[in-house]
Coordinates of C-alpha atoms and ligand atoms in Angstrom, one line a residue:
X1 CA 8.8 23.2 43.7
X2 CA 7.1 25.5 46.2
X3 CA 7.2 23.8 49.6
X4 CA 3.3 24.3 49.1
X5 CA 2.5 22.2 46.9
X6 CA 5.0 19.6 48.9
X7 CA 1.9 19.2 51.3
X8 CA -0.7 16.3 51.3
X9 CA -4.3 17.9 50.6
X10 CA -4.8 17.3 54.3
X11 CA -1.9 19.2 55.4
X12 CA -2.8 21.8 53.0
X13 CA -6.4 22.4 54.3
X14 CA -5.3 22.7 57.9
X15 CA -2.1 25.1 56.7
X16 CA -5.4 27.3 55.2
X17 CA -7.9 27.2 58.2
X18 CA -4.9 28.2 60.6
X19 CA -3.9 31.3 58.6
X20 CA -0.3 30.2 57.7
X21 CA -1.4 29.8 54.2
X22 CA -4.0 31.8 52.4
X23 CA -6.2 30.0 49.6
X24 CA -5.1 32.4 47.2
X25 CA -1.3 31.8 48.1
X26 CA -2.3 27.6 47.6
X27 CA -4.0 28.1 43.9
X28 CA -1.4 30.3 42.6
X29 CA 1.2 27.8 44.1
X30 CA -0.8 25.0 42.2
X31 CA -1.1 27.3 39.0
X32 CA 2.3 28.2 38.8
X33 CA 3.3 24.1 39.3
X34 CA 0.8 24.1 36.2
X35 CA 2.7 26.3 34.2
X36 CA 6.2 24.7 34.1
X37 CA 4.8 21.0 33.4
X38 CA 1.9 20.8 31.8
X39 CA 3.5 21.3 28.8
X40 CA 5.5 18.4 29.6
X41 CA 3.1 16.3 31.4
X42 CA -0.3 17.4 29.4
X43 CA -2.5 15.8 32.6
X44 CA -5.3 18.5 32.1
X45 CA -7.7 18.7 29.3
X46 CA -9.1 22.1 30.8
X47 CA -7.6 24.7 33.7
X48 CA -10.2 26.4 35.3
X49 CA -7.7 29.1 36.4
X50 CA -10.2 32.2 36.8
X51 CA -12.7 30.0 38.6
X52 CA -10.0 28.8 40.9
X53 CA -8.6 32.3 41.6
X54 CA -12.3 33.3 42.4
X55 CA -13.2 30.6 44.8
X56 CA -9.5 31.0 46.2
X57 CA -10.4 34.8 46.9
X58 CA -13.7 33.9 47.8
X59 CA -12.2 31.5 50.6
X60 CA -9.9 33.7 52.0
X61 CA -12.4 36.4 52.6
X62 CA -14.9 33.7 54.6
X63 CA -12.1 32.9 56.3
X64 CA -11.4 36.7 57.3
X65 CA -15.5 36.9 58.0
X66 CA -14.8 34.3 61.0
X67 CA -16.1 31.9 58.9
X68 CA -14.8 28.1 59.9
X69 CA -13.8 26.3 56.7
X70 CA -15.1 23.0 55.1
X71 CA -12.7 20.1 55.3
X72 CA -11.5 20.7 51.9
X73 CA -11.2 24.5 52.5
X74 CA -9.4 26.0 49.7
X75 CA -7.5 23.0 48.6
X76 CA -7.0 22.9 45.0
X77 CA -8.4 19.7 43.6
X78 CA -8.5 18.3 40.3
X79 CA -11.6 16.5 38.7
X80 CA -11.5 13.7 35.5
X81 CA -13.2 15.7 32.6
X82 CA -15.9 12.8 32.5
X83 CA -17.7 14.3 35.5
X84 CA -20.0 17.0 34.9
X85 CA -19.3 20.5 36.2
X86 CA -21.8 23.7 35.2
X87 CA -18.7 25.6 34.6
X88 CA -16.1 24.8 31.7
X89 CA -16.7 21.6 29.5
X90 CA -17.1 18.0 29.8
X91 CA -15.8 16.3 26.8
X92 CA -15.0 12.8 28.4
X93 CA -12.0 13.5 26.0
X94 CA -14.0 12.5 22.8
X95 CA -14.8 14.3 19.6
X96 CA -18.1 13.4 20.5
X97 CA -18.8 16.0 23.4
X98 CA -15.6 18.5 22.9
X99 CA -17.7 21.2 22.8
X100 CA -20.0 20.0 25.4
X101 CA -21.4 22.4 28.7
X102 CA -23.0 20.0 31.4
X103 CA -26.0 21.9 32.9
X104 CA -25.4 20.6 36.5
X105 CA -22.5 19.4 39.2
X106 CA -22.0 15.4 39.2
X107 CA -22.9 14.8 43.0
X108 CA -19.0 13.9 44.0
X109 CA -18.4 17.9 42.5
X110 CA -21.0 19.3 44.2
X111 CA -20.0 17.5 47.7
X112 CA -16.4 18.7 47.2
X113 CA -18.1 22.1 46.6
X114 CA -19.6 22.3 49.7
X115 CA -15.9 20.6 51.2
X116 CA -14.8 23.8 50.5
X117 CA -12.4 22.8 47.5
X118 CA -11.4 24.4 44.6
X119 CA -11.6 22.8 41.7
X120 CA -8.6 23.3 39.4
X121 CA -8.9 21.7 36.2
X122 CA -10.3 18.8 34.4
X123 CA -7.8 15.8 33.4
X124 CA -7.6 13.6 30.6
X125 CA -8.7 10.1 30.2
X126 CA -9.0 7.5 27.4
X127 CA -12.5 8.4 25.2
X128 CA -15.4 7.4 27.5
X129 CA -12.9 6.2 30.0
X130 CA -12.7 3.0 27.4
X131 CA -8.3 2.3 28.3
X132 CA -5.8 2.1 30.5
X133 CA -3.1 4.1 29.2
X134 CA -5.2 7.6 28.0
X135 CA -4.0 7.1 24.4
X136 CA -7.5 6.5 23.0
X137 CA -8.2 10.4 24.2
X138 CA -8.8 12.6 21.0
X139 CA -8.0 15.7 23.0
X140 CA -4.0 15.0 23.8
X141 CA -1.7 11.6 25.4
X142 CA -0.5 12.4 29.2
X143 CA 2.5 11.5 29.9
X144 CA 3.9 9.8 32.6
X145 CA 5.6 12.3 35.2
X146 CA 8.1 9.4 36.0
X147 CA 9.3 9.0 32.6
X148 CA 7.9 11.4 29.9
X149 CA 8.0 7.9 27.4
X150 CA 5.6 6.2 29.2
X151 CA 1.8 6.2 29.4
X152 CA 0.5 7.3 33.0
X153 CA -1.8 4.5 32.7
X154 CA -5.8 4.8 32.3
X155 CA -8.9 5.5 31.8
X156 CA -7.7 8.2 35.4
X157 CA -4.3 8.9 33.6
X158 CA -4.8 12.6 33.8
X159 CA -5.7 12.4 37.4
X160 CA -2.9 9.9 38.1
X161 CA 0.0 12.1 36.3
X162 CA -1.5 15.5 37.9
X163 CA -1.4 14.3 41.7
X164 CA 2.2 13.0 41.0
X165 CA 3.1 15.8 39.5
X166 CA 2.2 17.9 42.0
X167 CA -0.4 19.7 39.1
X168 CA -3.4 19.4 42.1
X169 CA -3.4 18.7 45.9
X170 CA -5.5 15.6 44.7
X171 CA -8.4 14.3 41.8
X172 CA -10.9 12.6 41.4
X173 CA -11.2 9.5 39.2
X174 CA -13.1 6.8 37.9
X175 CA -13.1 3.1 38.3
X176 CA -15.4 0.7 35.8
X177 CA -12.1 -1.8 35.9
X178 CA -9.4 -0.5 37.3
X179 CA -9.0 3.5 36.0
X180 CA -8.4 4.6 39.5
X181 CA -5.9 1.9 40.4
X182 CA -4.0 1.1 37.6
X183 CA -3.3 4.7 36.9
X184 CA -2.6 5.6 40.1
X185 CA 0.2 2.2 40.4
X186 CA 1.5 3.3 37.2
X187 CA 2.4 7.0 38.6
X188 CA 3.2 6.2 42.3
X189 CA 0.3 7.6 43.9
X190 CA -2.7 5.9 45.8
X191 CA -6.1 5.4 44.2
X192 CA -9.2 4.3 45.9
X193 CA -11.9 2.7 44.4
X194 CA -14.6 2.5 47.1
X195 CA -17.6 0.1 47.2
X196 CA -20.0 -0.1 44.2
X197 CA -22.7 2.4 45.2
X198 CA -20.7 4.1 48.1
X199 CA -20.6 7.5 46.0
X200 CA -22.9 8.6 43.7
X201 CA -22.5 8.1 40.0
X202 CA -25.0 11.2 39.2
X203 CA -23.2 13.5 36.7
X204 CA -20.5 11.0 35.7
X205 CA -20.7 10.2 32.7
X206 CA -21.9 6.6 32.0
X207 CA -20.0 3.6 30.7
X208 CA -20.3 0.4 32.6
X209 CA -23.6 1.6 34.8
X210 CA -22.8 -1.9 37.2
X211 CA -19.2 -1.3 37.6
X212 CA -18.5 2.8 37.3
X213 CA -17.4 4.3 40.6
X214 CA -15.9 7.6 41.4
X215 CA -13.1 7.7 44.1
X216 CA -9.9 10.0 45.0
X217 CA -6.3 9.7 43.5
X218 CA -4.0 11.0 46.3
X219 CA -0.5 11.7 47.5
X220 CA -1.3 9.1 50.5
X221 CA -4.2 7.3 52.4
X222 CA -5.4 9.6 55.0
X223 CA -5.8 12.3 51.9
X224 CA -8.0 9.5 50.1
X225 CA -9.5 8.8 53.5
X226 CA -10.8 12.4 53.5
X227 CA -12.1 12.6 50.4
X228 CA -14.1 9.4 50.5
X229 CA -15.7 10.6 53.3
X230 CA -16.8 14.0 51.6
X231 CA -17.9 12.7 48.5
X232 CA -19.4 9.2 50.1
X233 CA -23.0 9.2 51.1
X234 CA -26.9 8.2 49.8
X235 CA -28.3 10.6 46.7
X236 CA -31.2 11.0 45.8
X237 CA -30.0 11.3 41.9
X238 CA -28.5 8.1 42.3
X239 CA -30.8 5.1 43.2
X240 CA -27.7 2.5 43.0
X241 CA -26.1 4.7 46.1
X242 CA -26.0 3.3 49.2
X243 CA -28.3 4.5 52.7
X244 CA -25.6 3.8 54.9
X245 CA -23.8 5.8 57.2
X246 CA -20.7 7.4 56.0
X247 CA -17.8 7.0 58.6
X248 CA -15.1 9.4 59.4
X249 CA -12.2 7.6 57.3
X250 CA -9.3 10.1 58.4
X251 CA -10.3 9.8 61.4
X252 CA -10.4 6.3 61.8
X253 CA -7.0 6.3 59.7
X254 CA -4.3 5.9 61.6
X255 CA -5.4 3.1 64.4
X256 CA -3.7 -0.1 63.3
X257 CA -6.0 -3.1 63.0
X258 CA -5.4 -5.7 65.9
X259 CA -4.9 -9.2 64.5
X260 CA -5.4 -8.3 61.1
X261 CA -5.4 -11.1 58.9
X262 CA -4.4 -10.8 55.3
X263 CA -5.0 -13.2 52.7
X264 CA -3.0 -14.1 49.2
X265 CA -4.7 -14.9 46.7
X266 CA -3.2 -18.2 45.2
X267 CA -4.6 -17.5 41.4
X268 CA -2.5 -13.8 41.0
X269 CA 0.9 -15.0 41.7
X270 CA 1.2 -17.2 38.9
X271 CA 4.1 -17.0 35.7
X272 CA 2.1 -14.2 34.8
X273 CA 3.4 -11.8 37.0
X274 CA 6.5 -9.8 36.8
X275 CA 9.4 -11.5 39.3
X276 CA 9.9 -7.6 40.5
X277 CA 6.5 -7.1 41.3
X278 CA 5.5 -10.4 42.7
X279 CA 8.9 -9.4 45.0
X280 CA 7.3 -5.9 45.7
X281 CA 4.2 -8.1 47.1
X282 CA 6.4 -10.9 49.2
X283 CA 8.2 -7.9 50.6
X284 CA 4.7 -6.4 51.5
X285 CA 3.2 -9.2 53.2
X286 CA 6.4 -9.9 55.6
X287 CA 6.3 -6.4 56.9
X288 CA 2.7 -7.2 57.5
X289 CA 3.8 -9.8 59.3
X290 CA 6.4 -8.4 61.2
X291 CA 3.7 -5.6 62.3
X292 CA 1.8 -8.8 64.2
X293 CA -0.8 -9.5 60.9
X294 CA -1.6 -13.4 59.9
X295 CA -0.5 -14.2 56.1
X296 CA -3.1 -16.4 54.6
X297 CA -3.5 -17.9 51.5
X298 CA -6.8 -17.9 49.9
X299 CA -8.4 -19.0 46.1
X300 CA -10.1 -17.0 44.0
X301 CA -10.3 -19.6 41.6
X302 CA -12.6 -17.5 38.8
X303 CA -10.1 -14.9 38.7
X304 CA -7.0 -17.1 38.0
X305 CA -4.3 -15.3 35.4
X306 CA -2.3 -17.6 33.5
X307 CA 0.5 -16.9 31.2
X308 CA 1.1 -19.4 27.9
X309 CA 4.4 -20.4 26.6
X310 CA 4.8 -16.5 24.3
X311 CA 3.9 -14.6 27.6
X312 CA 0.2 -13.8 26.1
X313 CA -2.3 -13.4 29.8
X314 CA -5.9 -15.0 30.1
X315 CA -8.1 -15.1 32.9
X316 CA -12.1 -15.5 33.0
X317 CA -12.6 -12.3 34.7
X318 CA -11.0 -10.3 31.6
X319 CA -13.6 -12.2 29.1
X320 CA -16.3 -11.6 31.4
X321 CA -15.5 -7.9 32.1
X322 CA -15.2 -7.3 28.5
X323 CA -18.5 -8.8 27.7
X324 CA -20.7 -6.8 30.5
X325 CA -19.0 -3.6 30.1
X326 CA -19.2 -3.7 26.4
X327 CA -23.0 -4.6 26.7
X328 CA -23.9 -1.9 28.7
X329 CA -21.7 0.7 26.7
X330 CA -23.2 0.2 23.8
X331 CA -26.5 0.7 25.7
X332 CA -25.3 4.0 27.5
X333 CA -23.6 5.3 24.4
X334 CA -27.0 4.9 22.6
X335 CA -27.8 8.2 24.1
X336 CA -25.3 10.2 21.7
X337 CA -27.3 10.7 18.2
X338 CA -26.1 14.4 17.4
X339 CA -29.7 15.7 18.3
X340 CA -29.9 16.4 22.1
X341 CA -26.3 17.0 22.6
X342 CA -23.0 16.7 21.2
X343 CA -21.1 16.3 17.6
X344 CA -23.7 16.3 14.5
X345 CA -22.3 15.9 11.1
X346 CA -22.4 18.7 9.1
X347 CA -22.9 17.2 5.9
X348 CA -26.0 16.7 3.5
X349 CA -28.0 13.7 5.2
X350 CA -30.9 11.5 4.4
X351 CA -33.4 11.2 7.1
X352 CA -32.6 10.6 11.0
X353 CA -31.2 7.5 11.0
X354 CA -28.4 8.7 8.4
X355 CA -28.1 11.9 10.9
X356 CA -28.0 9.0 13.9
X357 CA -25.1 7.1 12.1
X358 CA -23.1 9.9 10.9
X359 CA -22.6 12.0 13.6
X360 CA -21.9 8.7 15.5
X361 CA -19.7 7.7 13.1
X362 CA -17.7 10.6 13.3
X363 CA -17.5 11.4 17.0
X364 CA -16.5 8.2 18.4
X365 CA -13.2 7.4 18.6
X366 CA -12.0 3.9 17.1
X367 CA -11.8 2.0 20.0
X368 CA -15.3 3.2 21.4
X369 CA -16.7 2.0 18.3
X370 CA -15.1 -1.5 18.6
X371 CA -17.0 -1.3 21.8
X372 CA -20.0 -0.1 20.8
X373 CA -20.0 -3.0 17.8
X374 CA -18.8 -5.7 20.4
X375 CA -21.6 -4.7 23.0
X376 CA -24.6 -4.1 20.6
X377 CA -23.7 -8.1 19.5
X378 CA -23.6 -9.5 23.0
X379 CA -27.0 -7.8 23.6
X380 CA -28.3 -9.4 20.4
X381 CA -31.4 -11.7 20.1
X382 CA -29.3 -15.5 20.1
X383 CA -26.5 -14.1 21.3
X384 CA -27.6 -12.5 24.4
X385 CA -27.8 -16.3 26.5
X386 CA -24.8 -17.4 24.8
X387 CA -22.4 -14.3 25.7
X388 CA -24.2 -11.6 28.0
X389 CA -26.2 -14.0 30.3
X390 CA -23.4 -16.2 30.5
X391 CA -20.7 -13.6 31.7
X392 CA -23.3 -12.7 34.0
X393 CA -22.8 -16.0 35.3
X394 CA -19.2 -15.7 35.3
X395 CA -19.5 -12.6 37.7
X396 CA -21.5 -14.3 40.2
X397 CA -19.1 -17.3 40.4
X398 CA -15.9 -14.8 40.8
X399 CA -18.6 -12.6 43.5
X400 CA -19.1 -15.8 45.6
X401 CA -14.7 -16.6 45.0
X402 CA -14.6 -13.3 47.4
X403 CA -17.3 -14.0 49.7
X404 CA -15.3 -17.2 50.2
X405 CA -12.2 -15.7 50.6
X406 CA -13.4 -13.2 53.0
X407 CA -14.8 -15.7 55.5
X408 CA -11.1 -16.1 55.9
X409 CA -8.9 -13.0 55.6
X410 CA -9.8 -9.5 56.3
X411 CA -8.3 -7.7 53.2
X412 CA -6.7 -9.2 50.2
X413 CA -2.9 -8.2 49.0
X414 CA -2.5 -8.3 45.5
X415 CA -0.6 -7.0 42.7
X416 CA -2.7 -4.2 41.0
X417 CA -0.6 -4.7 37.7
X418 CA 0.8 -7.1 35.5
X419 CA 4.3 -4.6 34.9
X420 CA 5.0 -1.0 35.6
X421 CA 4.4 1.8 32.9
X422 CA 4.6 0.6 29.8
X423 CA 5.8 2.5 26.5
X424 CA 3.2 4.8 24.7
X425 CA 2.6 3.6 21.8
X426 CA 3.7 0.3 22.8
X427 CA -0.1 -1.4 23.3
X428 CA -2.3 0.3 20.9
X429 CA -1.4 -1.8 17.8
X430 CA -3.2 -4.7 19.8
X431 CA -6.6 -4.0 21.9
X432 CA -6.6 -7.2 23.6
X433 CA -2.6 -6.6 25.4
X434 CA -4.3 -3.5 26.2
X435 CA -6.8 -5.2 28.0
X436 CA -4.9 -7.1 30.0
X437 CA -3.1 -4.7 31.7
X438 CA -6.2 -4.6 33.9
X439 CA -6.2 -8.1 34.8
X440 CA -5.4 -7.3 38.3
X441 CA -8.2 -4.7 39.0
X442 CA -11.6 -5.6 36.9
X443 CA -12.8 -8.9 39.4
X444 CA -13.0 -6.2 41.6
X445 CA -15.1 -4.4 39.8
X446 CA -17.4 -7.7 38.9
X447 CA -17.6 -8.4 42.6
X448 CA -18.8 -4.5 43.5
X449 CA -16.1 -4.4 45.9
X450 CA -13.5 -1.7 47.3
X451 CA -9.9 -1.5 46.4
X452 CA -7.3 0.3 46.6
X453 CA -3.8 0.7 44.7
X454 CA -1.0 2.3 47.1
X455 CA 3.1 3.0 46.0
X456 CA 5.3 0.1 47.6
X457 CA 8.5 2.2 46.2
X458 CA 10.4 2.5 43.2
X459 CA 11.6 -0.8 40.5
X460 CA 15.2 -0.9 38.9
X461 CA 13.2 0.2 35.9
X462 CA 13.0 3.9 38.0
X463 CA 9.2 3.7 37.8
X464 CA 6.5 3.2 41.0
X465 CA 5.6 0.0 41.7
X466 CA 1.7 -0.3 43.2
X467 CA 0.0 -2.8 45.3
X468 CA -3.6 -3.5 45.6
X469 CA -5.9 -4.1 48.5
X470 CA -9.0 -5.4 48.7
X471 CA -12.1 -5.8 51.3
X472 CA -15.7 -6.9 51.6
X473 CA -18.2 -4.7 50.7
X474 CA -17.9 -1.7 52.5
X475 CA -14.8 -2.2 54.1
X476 CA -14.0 1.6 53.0
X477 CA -12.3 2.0 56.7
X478 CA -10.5 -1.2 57.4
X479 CA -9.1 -1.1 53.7
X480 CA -7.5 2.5 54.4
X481 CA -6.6 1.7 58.1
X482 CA -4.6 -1.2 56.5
X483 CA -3.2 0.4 53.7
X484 CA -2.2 3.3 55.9
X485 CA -0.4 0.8 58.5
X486 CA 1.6 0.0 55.3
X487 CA 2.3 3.3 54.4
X488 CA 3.7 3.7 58.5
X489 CA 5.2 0.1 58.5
X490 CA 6.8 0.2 55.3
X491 CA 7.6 4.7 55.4
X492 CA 7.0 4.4 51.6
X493 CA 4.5 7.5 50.8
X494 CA 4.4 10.3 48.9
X495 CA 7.0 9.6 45.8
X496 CA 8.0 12.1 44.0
X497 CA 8.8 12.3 40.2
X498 CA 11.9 14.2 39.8
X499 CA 10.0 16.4 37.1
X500 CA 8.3 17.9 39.9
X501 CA 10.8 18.8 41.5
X502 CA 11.8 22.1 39.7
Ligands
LIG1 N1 -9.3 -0.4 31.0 C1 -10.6 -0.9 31.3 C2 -11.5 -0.6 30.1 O1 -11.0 -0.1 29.2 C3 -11.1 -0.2 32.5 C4 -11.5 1.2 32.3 C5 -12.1 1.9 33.4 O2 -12.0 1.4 34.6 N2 -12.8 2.9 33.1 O3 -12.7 -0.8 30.1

């Protein structure tokens, strides 16, 4: 392991604008990485190796010029393949758009552009980002760098296994209900999801247009503090993005929070939670405490998981999820009839609408299908009051949960996972269990809020263990400042796999 890509993107970009490293010597460090466990790992869909070596050279000479360097300057960074870029493809890791070019830079691309990065590669996810392990990809399964058996979690699995890895300084992922955290828990690194409408979801590709957010996957917090604050910010493409002022996160990062009041919710420590895990947590929130922060305990009484008698979870939020995102899947997916872009069936049709459902019916993936079936029949005349206006009710009554709880506690500390990494292939017999592994993360994503998923070490299993924090809407600094006090508190930050260790 070259003691390059040992360093934090942060370190990394000031190692570049002081000289000691050159951009070139960072991307060939990070390409080389690539090269010896990939093959293992299989995090990328896409290496953009000539691109990178061009911006890389590109860098260095701006740098010789006198020029002063973006934040991001020359740090290789890694992007989830369902945000556009004009160069390489953007499959979303379905048959559907394998082939497909984007014409255009998401936003979050385009502001790490002007950061200064360089982007690396694009990473696998499960089809549409519909998952959380990255098996219901048609292009490959990822791995989990902490045990090659395992699924690094999902939709951001690619994203979460190459930051662990050590395959990118960092990546960008996605979050509809929990593909930034769960991933990142499941491989040991930290994943933020910031506030709905903090960054701009131009140019990534739609799912669940009221839940999708993009955010970092990082070694550690003042990396994701960084990155939020480069790709944070109002867009005109966007009209859900926010007009507020983007803060300085890293700054901001390392001042402790005074009288910092942390609040448990009641409803996620329940049977359903894994005695280690719910351990992990306990231990979390008394070295909170001894760092001078007030342990309350709070409700979130719409987001309560249970466990019956077999083990099998339940909890509102997961029904309620399931119904809006499906609903507005099946209405974003609409958009992929085999005639402006993507898959069209090559054989003998009769009219459009055969040309509509055949190329549909052979570039979607099984699981997006399900989800394309389930959604078009909570949208459907009768049944939209009884499921989609009602889980829109639902939402509101978990939204209102937080607003209560916040009038309380500063951040939330939760578990962001029901149990570490599981087995691949151990789920996919059963989409529902598969669901459920998100049962931590998606009320988050009902309530528009920021979270974040951070390493609190490793279990007897050998595999990360994360924990989730939560704020009030736009709490993007206070949530990093606390996580990062745990990261100081605690010294648990930046875990390595062994396997990238060569
Ligand atoms: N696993 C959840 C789903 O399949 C969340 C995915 C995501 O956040 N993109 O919908």
């Amino acid at each position: 392991m070259s003691s390059i890509v040992e360093l934090s993107a942060v370190q990394l970009a000031e190692a570049i604008a002081s000289g000691e490293v050159s951009a070139v010597q960072a991307t060939e460090a990070y390409l080389d990485q690539i090269e010896k466990i990939q093959p293992q790992v299989d995090a990328y869909n896409e290496v953009l190796a000539d691109q990178a070596r061009a911006k890389a050279a590109e860098t260095d000479a701006a740098l010789a010029g006198g020029k002063t360097l973006g934040p991001l300057g020359g740090v290789p960074i890694a992007v989830k393949d369902n945000m556009c870029t004009a160069y390489g493809k953007t499959t979303c890791s379905s048959k559907l758009l394998a082939d497909f070019k984007a014409p255009y830079n998401a936003t979050a691309v385009e502001k790490l552009h002007a950061a200064g990065a360089v982007i690396i590669g694009k990473t696998n996810l499960d089809e549409f980002a519909m998952g959380s392990s990255t098996e219901n990809s048609a292009s490959k399964v990822t791995r989990n760098p902490w045990d090659t058996s395992r699924v690094p979690g999902g939709s951001s699995g690619g994203s979460g296994a190459c930051v662990s890895a050590r395959l990118a300084a960092a990546a960008l992922g996605s979050d509809t209900g929990g593909s930034i955290r769960q991933p990142a828990a499941f491989c040991g690194v930290v994943g933020f999801k910031p506030t709905y409408g903090r960054v701009s979801r131009y140019g990534l590709v739609a799912y669940g247009s009221s839940l999708d957010q993009i955010g970092p996957m990082t070694v550690d917090v003042p990396d994701a503090a960084l990155i939020t604050s480069v790709i944070a910010g109002r867009d005109p493409h966007d009209s859900t993005s926010a007009d507020r002022p983007v803060d300085d996160y890293l700054a901001e990062v390392n001042t402790p929070i005074e009288n910092l009041r942390i609040g448990l919710p009641d409803e996620f420590f329940t049977d359903a939670l894994d005695p280690e895990i719910a351990q992990a947590i306990t231990k979390s929130a008394e070295l909170y405490k001894d760092a001078g922060a007030e342990i309350i305990n709070v409700s979130l009484p719409h987001s309560r998981i249970d466990a019956d008698a077999a083990g099998n979870l339940s909890s509102y939020a997961v029904a309620c999820y399931y119904i809006v995102a499906m609903s507005e899947a099946s209405s974003n997916l609409a958009r992929y009839d085999g005639v402006h872009y993507g898959h069209r069936t090559e054989e003998e049709v009769d009219g459009i609408v055969e040309l509509f459902s055949k190329s549909r019916a052979e570039g979607f993936g099984p699981e997006v299908i399900r989800r394309i079936m389930l959604g078009t029949y909570t949208l459907s005349s009768g049944y939209y009051d009884a499921y989609y206006n009602k889980a829109l009710k639902v939402r509101r009554l978990i939204k209102n949960d937080f607003d209560q709880a916040f009038e309380k506690c500063d951040v939330l500390l939760c578990p962001t996972t029901p149990t570490s990494a599981f087995g691949i292939g151990e789920k996919t017999a059963d989409p529902l269990t598969m669901y459920l592994a998100d049962i931590y993360t998606i009320s988050v994503n009902l309530a528009g809020l920021p979270g974040v998923s951070i390493p609190t070490g490793v279990g007897t299993d050998g595999l990360p263990i994360g924990m989730q924090l939560i704020g009030p809407a736009f709490s993007e600094s206070k949530i990093l400042r606390a996580a990062r006090m745990y990261e100081n508190i605690s010294g648990v930050t930046r875990l390595t796999p062994e396997i990238a260790r060569i």
